[in-house]
CSV table of C-alpha atoms and ligand atoms in Angstrom, one decimal:
chain,number,residue,atom,x,y,z
T,1,MET,CA,0.0,0.0,0.0
T,2,GLY,CA,1.2,3.5,-0.8
T,3,GLU,CA,1.2,5.9,2.1
T,4,LYS,CA,-0.4,9.0,0.6
T,5,TRP,CA,-3.9,8.0,-0.6
T,6,VAL,CA,-7.2,8.9,1.1
T,7,LEU,CA,-10.3,6.9,0.3
T,8,MET,CA,-13.7,8.4,1.3
T,9,LYS,CA,-17.5,8.2,1.1
T,10,THR,CA,-20.2,10.7,1.8
T,11,ALA,CA,-23.7,9.9,2.9
T,12,GLN,CA,-26.9,11.8,3.8
T,13,THR,CA,-29.3,10.5,6.3
T,14,PRO,CA,-32.7,11.8,7.5
T,15,THR,CA,-34.0,12.3,11.0
T,16,ASN,CA,-37.2,10.7,12.2
T,17,ILE,CA,-40.1,11.5,14.6
T,18,ALA,CA,-41.8,8.7,16.6
T,19,VAL,CA,-45.6,8.4,16.4
T,20,ILE,CA,-45.4,5.4,18.9
T,21,LYS,CA,-42.6,6.4,21.3
T,22,TYR,CA,-39.6,4.6,22.5
T,23,TRP,CA,-39.1,5.4,26.2
T,24,GLY,CA,-37.2,3.1,28.4
T,25,LYS,CA,-34.4,0.5,28.0
T,26,ARG,CA,-34.1,-3.0,29.2
T,27,ASP,CA,-30.4,-3.0,28.5
T,28,GLU,CA,-28.5,0.3,28.8
T,29,THR,CA,-25.3,-0.8,27.0
T,30,LEU,CA,-26.8,-2.5,24.0
T,31,ILE,CA,-29.6,0.0,23.9
T,32,LEU,CA,-32.5,-2.5,23.9
T,33,PRO,CA,-36.0,-0.9,24.4
T,34,VAL,CA,-38.9,-2.0,26.6
T,35,ASN,CA,-41.4,-1.6,23.7
T,36,ASP,CA,-41.6,-1.5,20.0
T,37,SER,CA,-41.8,2.0,18.4
T,38,ILE,CA,-42.9,3.4,15.0
T,39,SER,CA,-41.7,6.6,13.3
T,40,VAL,CA,-42.1,8.7,10.2
T,41,THR,CA,-38.9,9.7,8.4
T,42,LEU,CA,-38.7,13.4,7.6
T,43,ASP,CA,-37.6,14.7,4.2
T,44,PRO,CA,-33.8,15.0,4.2
T,45,ALA,CA,-34.0,18.1,2.1
T,46,HIS,CA,-35.1,20.0,5.2
T,47,LEU,CA,-33.7,17.9,8.1
T,48,CYS,CA,-30.7,15.7,7.6
T,49,THR,CA,-27.1,14.8,8.6
T,50,THR,CA,-24.4,14.7,6.0
T,51,THR,CA,-21.3,12.6,6.9
T,52,THR,CA,-18.0,12.0,5.1
T,53,VAL,CA,-15.9,9.1,6.3
T,54,ALA,CA,-12.3,8.6,5.2
T,55,VAL,CA,-9.6,6.1,5.6
T,56,SER,CA,-5.9,6.5,4.9
T,57,PRO,CA,-2.6,4.8,6.1
T,58,ALA,CA,-1.5,8.4,6.9
T,59,PHE,CA,-4.1,8.9,9.6
T,60,GLN,CA,-2.6,8.5,13.1
T,61,GLN,CA,-5.9,8.0,15.1
T,62,ASP,CA,-9.7,8.0,14.7
T,63,ARG,CA,-10.9,11.6,14.6
T,64,MET,CA,-14.3,13.2,14.3
T,65,TRP,CA,-15.6,16.8,13.6
T,66,LEU,CA,-19.2,17.8,14.1
T,67,ASN,CA,-20.4,21.0,12.4
T,68,GLY,CA,-16.7,21.9,11.9
T,69,LYS,CA,-15.6,21.4,15.5
T,70,GLU,CA,-13.5,18.4,16.6
T,71,MET,CA,-15.1,16.2,19.2
T,72,SER,CA,-14.0,13.2,21.1
T,73,LEU,CA,-14.8,9.7,19.9
T,74,SER,CA,-13.9,8.1,23.2
T,75,GLY,CA,-17.6,7.7,24.3
T,76,GLY,CA,-18.8,4.1,24.6
T,77,ARG,CA,-21.6,4.6,22.1
T,78,TYR,CA,-19.1,5.7,19.3
T,79,GLN,CA,-16.7,3.0,20.2
T,80,ASN,CA,-19.5,0.3,20.1
T,81,CYS,CA,-20.6,1.5,16.6
T,82,LEU,CA,-17.0,1.7,15.3
T,83,ARG,CA,-16.1,-1.8,16.7
T,84,GLU,CA,-19.3,-3.4,15.3
T,85,ILE,CA,-18.9,-2.0,11.8
T,86,ARG,CA,-15.1,-2.7,11.7
T,87,LYS,CA,-15.9,-6.4,12.5
T,88,ARG,CA,-18.0,-6.5,9.3
T,89,ALA,CA,-15.5,-4.7,7.0
T,90,ARG,CA,-14.5,-6.5,3.8
T,91,GLU,CA,-11.9,-6.2,1.1
T,92,VAL,CA,-12.0,-2.9,-0.8
T,93,GLU,CA,-10.2,-2.3,-4.1
T,94,ASP,CA,-9.9,0.9,-6.2
T,95,LYS,CA,-8.0,-0.4,-9.3
T,96,GLU,CA,-7.8,3.0,-11.0
T,97,ARG,CA,-5.9,4.5,-8.0
T,98,GLY,CA,-4.0,1.3,-7.2
T,99,ILE,CA,-5.5,1.0,-3.7
T,100,LYS,CA,-6.3,-2.3,-2.1
T,101,ILE,CA,-7.4,-2.8,1.5
T,102,GLU,CA,-7.5,-6.3,2.8
T,103,LYS,CA,-10.1,-7.4,5.3
T,104,LYS,CA,-7.5,-7.7,8.0
T,105,ASP,CA,-6.1,-4.2,7.3
T,106,TRP,CA,-9.2,-2.4,8.6
T,107,GLU,CA,-8.2,-3.2,12.2
T,108,LYS,CA,-5.0,-1.1,11.9
T,109,LEU,CA,-6.3,1.7,9.7
T,110,HIS,CA,-7.7,4.9,11.3
T,111,LEU,CA,-10.7,6.9,10.2
T,112,HIS,CA,-11.6,10.5,9.9
T,113,ILE,CA,-15.3,11.4,10.2
T,114,ALA,CA,-16.9,14.8,9.5
T,115,SER,CA,-20.6,15.4,10.1
T,116,TYR,CA,-22.9,18.3,9.5
T,117,ASN,CA,-26.6,18.9,10.3
T,118,ASN,CA,-28.6,21.1,7.9
T,119,PHE,CA,-30.7,22.2,10.9
T,120,PRO,CA,-29.7,24.0,14.1
T,121,THR,CA,-28.4,21.4,16.6
T,122,ALA,CA,-29.5,23.4,19.5
T,123,ALA,CA,-33.1,23.4,18.3
T,124,GLY,CA,-33.8,20.1,20.2
T,125,LEU,CA,-34.6,18.2,17.1
T,126,ALA,CA,-33.4,14.6,17.0
T,127,SER,CA,-29.9,15.2,15.7
T,128,SER,CA,-28.4,12.1,17.3
T,129,ALA,CA,-30.8,9.9,15.4
T,130,ALA,CA,-29.7,11.2,12.0
T,131,GLY,CA,-26.1,11.4,13.1
T,132,PHE,CA,-25.5,7.8,14.2
T,133,ALA,CA,-27.5,6.4,11.3
T,134,CYS,CA,-25.4,8.4,8.9
T,135,LEU,CA,-22.1,7.4,10.6
T,136,VAL,CA,-23.0,3.7,10.4
T,137,PHE,CA,-24.4,3.9,6.8
T,138,ALA,CA,-21.4,5.8,5.5
T,139,LEU,CA,-18.9,3.5,7.2
T,140,ALA,CA,-20.7,0.5,5.8
T,141,LYS,CA,-20.3,1.9,2.3
T,142,LEU,CA,-16.6,2.8,2.8
T,143,MET,CA,-15.8,-0.7,4.2
T,144,ASN,CA,-17.9,-2.6,1.7
T,145,VAL,CA,-20.0,-4.1,4.4
T,146,SER,CA,-22.6,-6.6,3.0
T,147,GLU,CA,-25.2,-6.4,5.7
T,148,ASP,CA,-28.6,-4.9,4.8
T,149,GLU,CA,-30.2,-1.8,6.2
T,150,SER,CA,-32.0,-3.7,9.0
T,151,GLN,CA,-28.8,-5.3,10.1
T,152,LEU,CA,-27.1,-1.9,10.0
T,153,SER,CA,-29.9,-0.5,12.1
T,154,ALA,CA,-29.0,-2.8,14.9
T,155,ILE,CA,-25.5,-1.2,14.9
T,156,ALA,CA,-26.9,2.4,14.7
T,157,ARG,CA,-29.2,1.5,17.6
T,158,GLN,CA,-26.0,1.1,19.8
T,159,GLY,CA,-25.2,4.8,19.1
T,160,SER,CA,-28.7,6.1,19.9
T,161,GLY,CA,-31.9,4.0,20.1
T,162,SER,CA,-33.9,6.3,17.8
T,163,ALA,CA,-31.1,6.2,15.2
T,164,CYS,CA,-32.0,2.7,14.1
T,165,ARG,CA,-35.3,4.1,12.6
T,166,SER,CA,-33.3,6.5,10.4
T,167,LEU,CA,-32.0,3.7,8.1
T,168,PHE,CA,-35.2,3.8,6.1
T,169,GLY,CA,-37.6,6.2,4.5
T,170,GLY,CA,-41.4,6.3,5.0
T,171,PHE,CA,-42.8,4.7,8.1
T,172,VAL,CA,-40.5,2.5,10.1
T,173,LYS,CA,-40.9,0.1,13.0
T,174,TRP,CA,-38.2,-0.6,15.6
T,175,ILE,CA,-38.9,-4.2,16.7
T,176,MET,CA,-37.8,-4.4,20.4
T,177,GLY,CA,-36.6,-8.0,20.0
T,178,LYS,CA,-36.3,-10.8,22.7
T,179,GLU,CA,-32.7,-11.8,22.6
T,180,ASP,CA,-30.3,-10.8,25.3
T,181,ASP,CA,-27.5,-10.0,22.7
T,182,GLY,CA,-29.8,-7.6,20.9
T,183,SER,CA,-29.5,-9.4,17.6
T,184,ASP,CA,-33.2,-9.2,16.9
T,185,SER,CA,-33.7,-5.6,18.1
T,186,LEU,CA,-33.8,-3.8,14.7
T,187,ALA,CA,-35.7,-1.5,12.4
T,188,VAL,CA,-37.9,-2.6,9.4
T,189,GLN,CA,-39.6,-0.4,6.9
T,190,LEU,CA,-43.4,-0.6,7.1
T,191,VAL,CA,-44.1,1.4,3.9
T,192,ASP,CA,-41.9,3.7,1.9
T,193,GLU,CA,-42.3,7.5,1.6
T,194,LYS,CA,-44.6,7.3,-1.5
T,195,HIS,CA,-47.2,5.2,0.3
T,196,TRP,CA,-48.9,8.2,2.1
T,197,GLU,CA,-47.9,11.2,0.0
T,198,ASP,CA,-50.8,13.4,1.2
T,199,LEU,CA,-49.2,14.0,4.6
T,200,PHE,CA,-47.6,17.4,5.3
T,201,ILE,CA,-45.6,18.1,8.5
T,202,ILE,CA,-45.1,21.4,10.3
T,203,ILE,CA,-42.6,21.6,13.2
T,204,ALA,CA,-43.0,24.4,15.6
T,205,VAL,CA,-39.6,25.0,17.2
T,206,VAL,CA,-40.7,26.4,20.5
T,207,SER,CA,-38.6,29.0,22.3
T,208,SER,CA,-37.3,27.6,25.6
T,209,ARG,CA,-34.6,28.7,27.9
T,210,GLN,CA,-35.1,25.8,30.2
T,211,LYS,CA,-32.3,23.1,30.4
T,212,GLU,CA,-33.9,19.9,29.4
T,213,THR,CA,-33.3,16.4,30.8
T,214,SER,CA,-31.6,14.3,28.1
T,215,SER,CA,-33.6,11.4,26.7
T,216,THR,CA,-31.0,9.0,28.0
T,217,SER,CA,-31.2,10.0,31.6
T,218,GLY,CA,-34.9,10.8,31.5
T,219,MET,CA,-35.9,7.4,30.3
T,220,ARG,CA,-33.5,5.8,32.9
T,221,GLU,CA,-35.3,7.6,35.7
T,222,SER,CA,-38.7,6.6,34.2
T,223,VAL,CA,-37.7,2.9,34.1
T,224,GLU,CA,-36.5,3.2,37.8
T,225,THR,CA,-39.5,5.0,39.2
T,226,SER,CA,-42.6,5.0,36.9
T,227,SER,CA,-45.2,2.3,37.3
T,228,LEU,CA,-47.1,3.8,34.4
T,229,LEU,CA,-44.1,3.0,32.2
T,230,GLN,CA,-44.4,-0.7,33.1
T,231,HIS,CA,-48.1,-0.7,32.3
T,232,ARG,CA,-47.5,1.3,29.0
T,233,ALA,CA,-44.8,-1.2,27.8
T,234,LYS,CA,-46.7,-4.3,28.7
T,235,GLU,CA,-50.4,-3.5,28.1
T,236,VAL,CA,-50.7,-0.4,25.9
T,237,VAL,CA,-48.0,-0.2,23.3
T,238,PRO,CA,-48.3,-3.8,22.0
T,239,LYS,CA,-51.9,-3.2,21.0
T,240,ARG,CA,-51.4,0.3,19.9
T,241,THR,CA,-48.5,-0.8,17.6
T,242,ILE,CA,-50.8,-3.2,15.7
T,243,GLN,CA,-53.5,-0.5,15.4
T,244,MET,CA,-50.9,2.1,14.2
T,245,GLU,CA,-49.5,-0.3,11.6
T,246,GLU,CA,-53.1,-0.9,10.3
T,247,ALA,CA,-53.8,2.8,10.2
T,248,ILE,CA,-50.6,3.4,8.2
T,249,GLN,CA,-51.3,0.6,5.8
T,250,ASN,CA,-54.9,1.8,5.2
T,251,ARG,CA,-53.9,5.5,5.1
T,252,ASP,CA,-56.6,5.9,7.8
T,253,PHE,CA,-55.8,9.4,9.1
T,254,ALA,CA,-58.5,9.5,11.8
T,255,SER,CA,-57.1,6.4,13.5
T,256,PHE,CA,-53.5,7.5,12.8
T,257,ALA,CA,-54.1,10.9,14.5
T,258,LYS,CA,-56.0,9.4,17.4
T,259,LEU,CA,-53.2,6.9,18.1
T,260,ALA,CA,-50.3,9.3,17.6
T,261,CYS,CA,-51.7,12.0,19.9
T,262,ALA,CA,-52.7,9.5,22.6
T,263,ASP,CA,-49.2,8.0,22.5
T,264,SER,CA,-47.4,11.3,22.7
T,265,ASN,CA,-49.7,12.3,25.6
T,266,GLN,CA,-49.0,9.0,27.4
T,267,PHE,CA,-45.3,9.4,26.9
T,268,HIS,CA,-45.5,12.8,28.6
T,269,ALA,CA,-47.7,11.3,31.3
T,270,VAL,CA,-44.9,8.7,32.0
T,271,CYS,CA,-42.5,11.7,32.4
T,272,LEU,CA,-44.9,13.2,35.0
T,273,ASP,CA,-45.1,9.9,36.7
T,274,THR,CA,-41.3,9.8,37.0
T,275,LEU,CA,-39.6,10.8,40.3
T,276,PRO,CA,-38.7,13.6,40.2
T,277,PRO,CA,-41.2,14.4,37.5
T,278,ILE,CA,-39.8,15.5,34.1
T,279,PHE,CA,-41.5,18.4,32.3
T,280,TYR,CA,-40.6,18.4,28.6
T,281,MET,CA,-43.6,20.4,27.3
T,282,ASN,CA,-44.1,24.1,28.2
T,283,ASP,CA,-47.1,26.5,28.0
T,284,THR,CA,-46.6,27.0,24.3
T,285,SER,CA,-46.7,23.2,23.7
T,286,HIS,CA,-49.9,22.9,25.8
T,287,ARG,CA,-51.5,25.8,23.9
T,288,ILE,CA,-50.7,24.1,20.6
T,289,ILE,CA,-52.3,20.8,21.8
T,290,SER,CA,-55.4,22.7,22.9
T,291,TYR,CA,-55.7,24.6,19.5
T,292,VAL,CA,-55.3,21.3,17.6
T,293,GLU,CA,-57.8,19.5,19.7
T,294,LYS,CA,-60.4,22.2,19.4
T,295,TRP,CA,-60.0,22.5,15.7
T,296,ASN,CA,-60.1,18.7,15.1
T,297,ARG,CA,-63.3,18.5,17.2
T,298,SER,CA,-65.0,21.4,15.3
T,299,GLU,CA,-64.2,19.7,12.0
T,300,GLY,CA,-65.8,16.4,13.2
T,301,THR,CA,-62.7,14.4,12.0
T,302,PRO,CA,-59.0,15.0,12.8
T,303,GLN,CA,-57.2,17.4,10.4
T,304,VAL,CA,-53.9,17.3,12.3
T,305,ALA,CA,-52.0,14.9,14.6
T,306,TYR,CA,-49.5,16.3,17.2
T,307,THR,CA,-46.5,14.6,18.7
T,308,PHE,CA,-43.8,15.9,21.1
T,309,ASP,CA,-40.4,14.3,21.9
T,310,ALA,CA,-38.2,15.1,24.9
T,311,GLY,CA,-38.6,18.9,24.5
T,312,PRO,CA,-41.3,21.5,23.9
T,313,ASN,CA,-41.2,21.4,20.0
T,314,ALA,CA,-44.5,20.4,18.4
T,315,VAL,CA,-44.4,18.1,15.4
T,316,LEU,CA,-47.8,18.5,13.6
T,317,ILE,CA,-48.8,16.1,10.9
T,318,ALA,CA,-51.6,17.4,8.7
T,319,ARG,CA,-53.8,15.0,6.7
T,320,ASP,CA,-53.1,16.8,3.4
T,321,ARG,CA,-52.0,20.1,1.9
T,322,LYS,CA,-55.3,21.7,2.4
T,323,ALA,CA,-55.3,21.0,6.1
T,324,ALA,CA,-51.7,22.1,6.3
T,325,ALA,CA,-52.5,25.4,4.7
T,326,GLN,CA,-55.3,26.0,7.3
T,327,LEU,CA,-53.0,24.8,10.0
T,328,ILE,CA,-50.3,27.4,9.1
T,329,GLN,CA,-52.9,30.1,9.1
T,330,ARG,CA,-53.9,29.2,12.6
T,331,LEU,CA,-50.3,28.8,13.8
T,332,LEU,CA,-49.2,32.2,12.4
T,333,PHE,CA,-52.3,33.8,13.9
T,334,TYR,CA,-51.5,32.7,17.4
T,335,PHE,CA,-47.7,32.7,17.1
T,336,PRO,CA,-46.8,35.6,14.7
T,337,PRO,CA,-43.1,36.4,14.3
T,338,LYS,CA,-41.6,39.2,16.4
T,339,SER,CA,-41.7,42.6,14.7
T,340,ASP,CA,-38.0,42.3,13.6
T,341,THR,CA,-38.4,38.8,12.0
T,342,ASP,CA,-39.4,38.4,8.3
T,343,LEU,CA,-41.6,35.6,7.1
T,344,ASP,CA,-38.8,34.1,5.0
T,345,SER,CA,-36.6,33.4,8.1
T,346,TYR,CA,-39.6,32.5,10.3
T,347,LEU,CA,-40.8,29.7,8.0
T,348,LEU,CA,-38.1,27.2,6.8
T,349,GLY,CA,-38.2,24.2,4.6
T,350,ASP,CA,-41.0,23.8,2.0
T,351,LYS,CA,-42.4,27.4,1.9
T,352,THR,CA,-44.9,26.5,-0.9
T,353,ILE,CA,-47.5,26.0,1.7
T,354,LEU,CA,-47.6,29.8,2.4
T,355,LYS,CA,-49.0,30.4,-1.1
T,356,ASP,CA,-51.7,27.8,-0.6
T,357,ALA,CA,-52.6,29.6,2.7
T,358,GLY,CA,-52.7,33.0,0.8
T,359,LEU,CA,-49.8,34.4,2.9
T,360,GLU,CA,-47.4,36.2,0.8
T,361,GLY,CA,-45.9,38.5,3.4
T,362,LEU,CA,-46.2,39.8,7.0
T,363,GLU,CA,-49.1,42.0,6.0
T,364,ASP,CA,-51.2,38.9,5.2
T,365,VAL,CA,-50.2,37.4,8.5
T,366,LYS,CA,-51.4,40.5,10.4
T,367,ALA,CA,-54.7,40.4,8.5
T,368,LEU,CA,-55.5,36.8,9.5
T,369,SER,CA,-58.8,36.6,11.4
T,370,PRO,CA,-59.1,34.5,14.6
T,371,PRO,CA,-59.9,30.8,14.0
T,372,PRO,CA,-63.6,30.4,14.6
T,373,GLU,CA,-63.4,27.3,16.7
T,374,ASN,CA,-61.5,29.1,19.5
T,375,GLY,CA,-63.0,31.6,21.9
T,376,SER,CA,-59.7,33.4,22.5
T,377,ALA,CA,-57.9,35.6,20.0
T,378,GLN,CA,-54.9,36.1,22.3
T,379,LYS,CA,-51.6,36.1,20.3
T,380,TYR,CA,-48.2,35.0,21.5
T,381,PRO,CA,-45.5,36.6,19.3
T,382,GLY,CA,-42.0,35.3,20.1
T,383,ASP,CA,-43.2,32.0,21.7
T,384,VAL,CA,-42.2,30.1,18.6
T,385,SER,CA,-38.7,30.6,17.3
T,386,TYR,CA,-39.5,29.4,13.8
T,387,PHE,CA,-41.5,26.8,11.8
T,388,ILE,CA,-40.1,24.0,9.6
T,389,CYS,CA,-42.4,22.7,6.9
T,390,THR,CA,-41.6,19.3,5.5
T,391,ARG,CA,-43.0,15.9,4.5
T,392,PRO,CA,-42.3,12.2,5.0
T,393,GLY,CA,-39.0,11.5,3.2
T,394,LYS,CA,-36.6,8.9,1.9
T,395,GLY,CA,-33.9,6.9,3.7
T,396,PRO,CA,-30.1,7.3,3.6
T,397,ILE,CA,-28.3,7.9,0.3
T,398,LEU,CA,-24.7,7.9,-0.8
T,399,LEU,CA,-23.6,11.2,-2.4
T,400,SER,CA,-21.5,10.6,-5.5
T,401,ASN,CA,-20.7,14.3,-6.1
T,402,ASP,CA,-17.2,14.7,-4.5
T,403,LYS,CA,-17.8,18.5,-4.1
T,404,LEU,CA,-20.3,17.7,-1.4
T,405,ALA,CA,-17.7,15.8,0.7
T,406,LEU,CA,-16.9,17.4,4.1
T,407,LEU,CA,-13.2,16.2,4.1
T,408,ASP,CA,-10.5,17.3,1.8
T,409,PRO,CA,-9.6,14.4,-0.6
T,410,GLU,CA,-5.9,15.1,-0.3
T,411,THR,CA,-5.5,15.7,3.4
T,412,GLY,CA,-8.5,13.9,4.9
T,413,LEU,CA,-9.1,17.0,7.1
T,414,PRO,CA,-12.2,19.2,7.2
T,415,LYS,CA,-12.5,21.5,4.2
J,1,DP6,C1,-38.7,10.8,23.1
J,1,DP6,O1,-32.9,7.7,21.0
J,1,DP6,O2,-32.4,10.0,22.0
J,1,DP6,O3,-37.4,10.9,21.1
J,1,DP6,O4,-31.3,5.7,23.0
J,1,DP6,O5,-30.6,7.0,25.0
J,1,DP6,O6,-29.9,7.7,22.7
J,1,DP6,P1,-31.0,7.0,23.5
J,1,DP6,O7,-32.3,7.9,23.4
J,1,DP6,P2,-33.0,8.6,22.2
J,1,DP6,O8,-34.5,8.7,22.7
J,1,DP6,C2,-35.5,9.1,21.9
J,1,DP6,C3,-36.7,9.3,22.7
J,1,DP6,C4,-37.9,10.0,22.0
J,1,DP6,C5,-38.9,9.0,21.5
J,1,DP6,C6,-38.5,8.3,20.2
J,1,DP6,O9,-37.7,8.8,19.4
J,1,DP6,O10,-39.0,7.2,20.0
């Protein structure tokens, strides 16, 4: 082997939001859950992680950069993912460049990893899910690993539980599995992103100055202290998962919304049942729930489902574009931007929905009339930082355009 070459791959992986929540582990190291969960993958055009992984005989140690800043790879979760993927590495040959890596070489060769999120990491959106999924997917490609996405999901799971569901597009189920070694705890695709194309997703990134409890420690405390969690895992989720799968297969929005909202609410009830109680939602989150409930009731059938993870942000899934346009009118009525913010920076992602809603600029937002289903016309400017409009999206992809790589092809260092 020559000493100069750098071989690399770049991948892009979506984030996901659970509609049946994972909350609680039966094994902390292997990251094995106490119940199945189901998620929808979000369009990577609006929320994704891009990761470049490189190998070179010139590299002295494994190194990683996140959003341009070097970070330690010494944590157990990174080490577990790297070990598991290295075990499965196979021979790689680039005849054109005269590079050949034998299976046994991978143990000695070091890696450089650069990762970038196309959304603010501090926003409290599931960045670790997309991050670990992308790391495992990109390394599998670089190392010519033959395992399929489900098998790779069992490796990503050891980085962060929810990451295993980001190996697929559309709707995804993480099967909890029974084995002690975690070999059957993996993700499978229920349907791809084309199955239910009507859905439209609006995320309200809620302003919060509160320091939140991380998912990892929050769920540990729930497992130790909440009896509601035990009941949920044994009695509620198994039935709900079957009903949710049916609702997704049949594109039955009324059932889907009922189940997703109930599951989000039960997850937050488990948090309240934890000692000491964990409060992830705030007043803004509660207001959004109440607006959606009132509107759904007034329509006679659900227009929108809501779900909240371990933070105050609302993920709102509208049954179709028409409902999404009516939803954004309502959201912008209650939560208009502060006077110094323009609409273009207040609404990110797929902005086409603004046109459907007849909202071309701030003047149109100011002219919105109060939603008829709600008695109160009180507005809360500044309580939402911004909205992201998106849709269900596809799974991980390999980027073939070298210009999109985050590492320099000569040095293997961040560009
Ligand atoms: C509320 O996957 O972040 O988002 O496995 O400890 O890394 P670790 O936790 P994480 O937990 C996600 C919890 C959740 C629900 C979900 O995504 O299913």
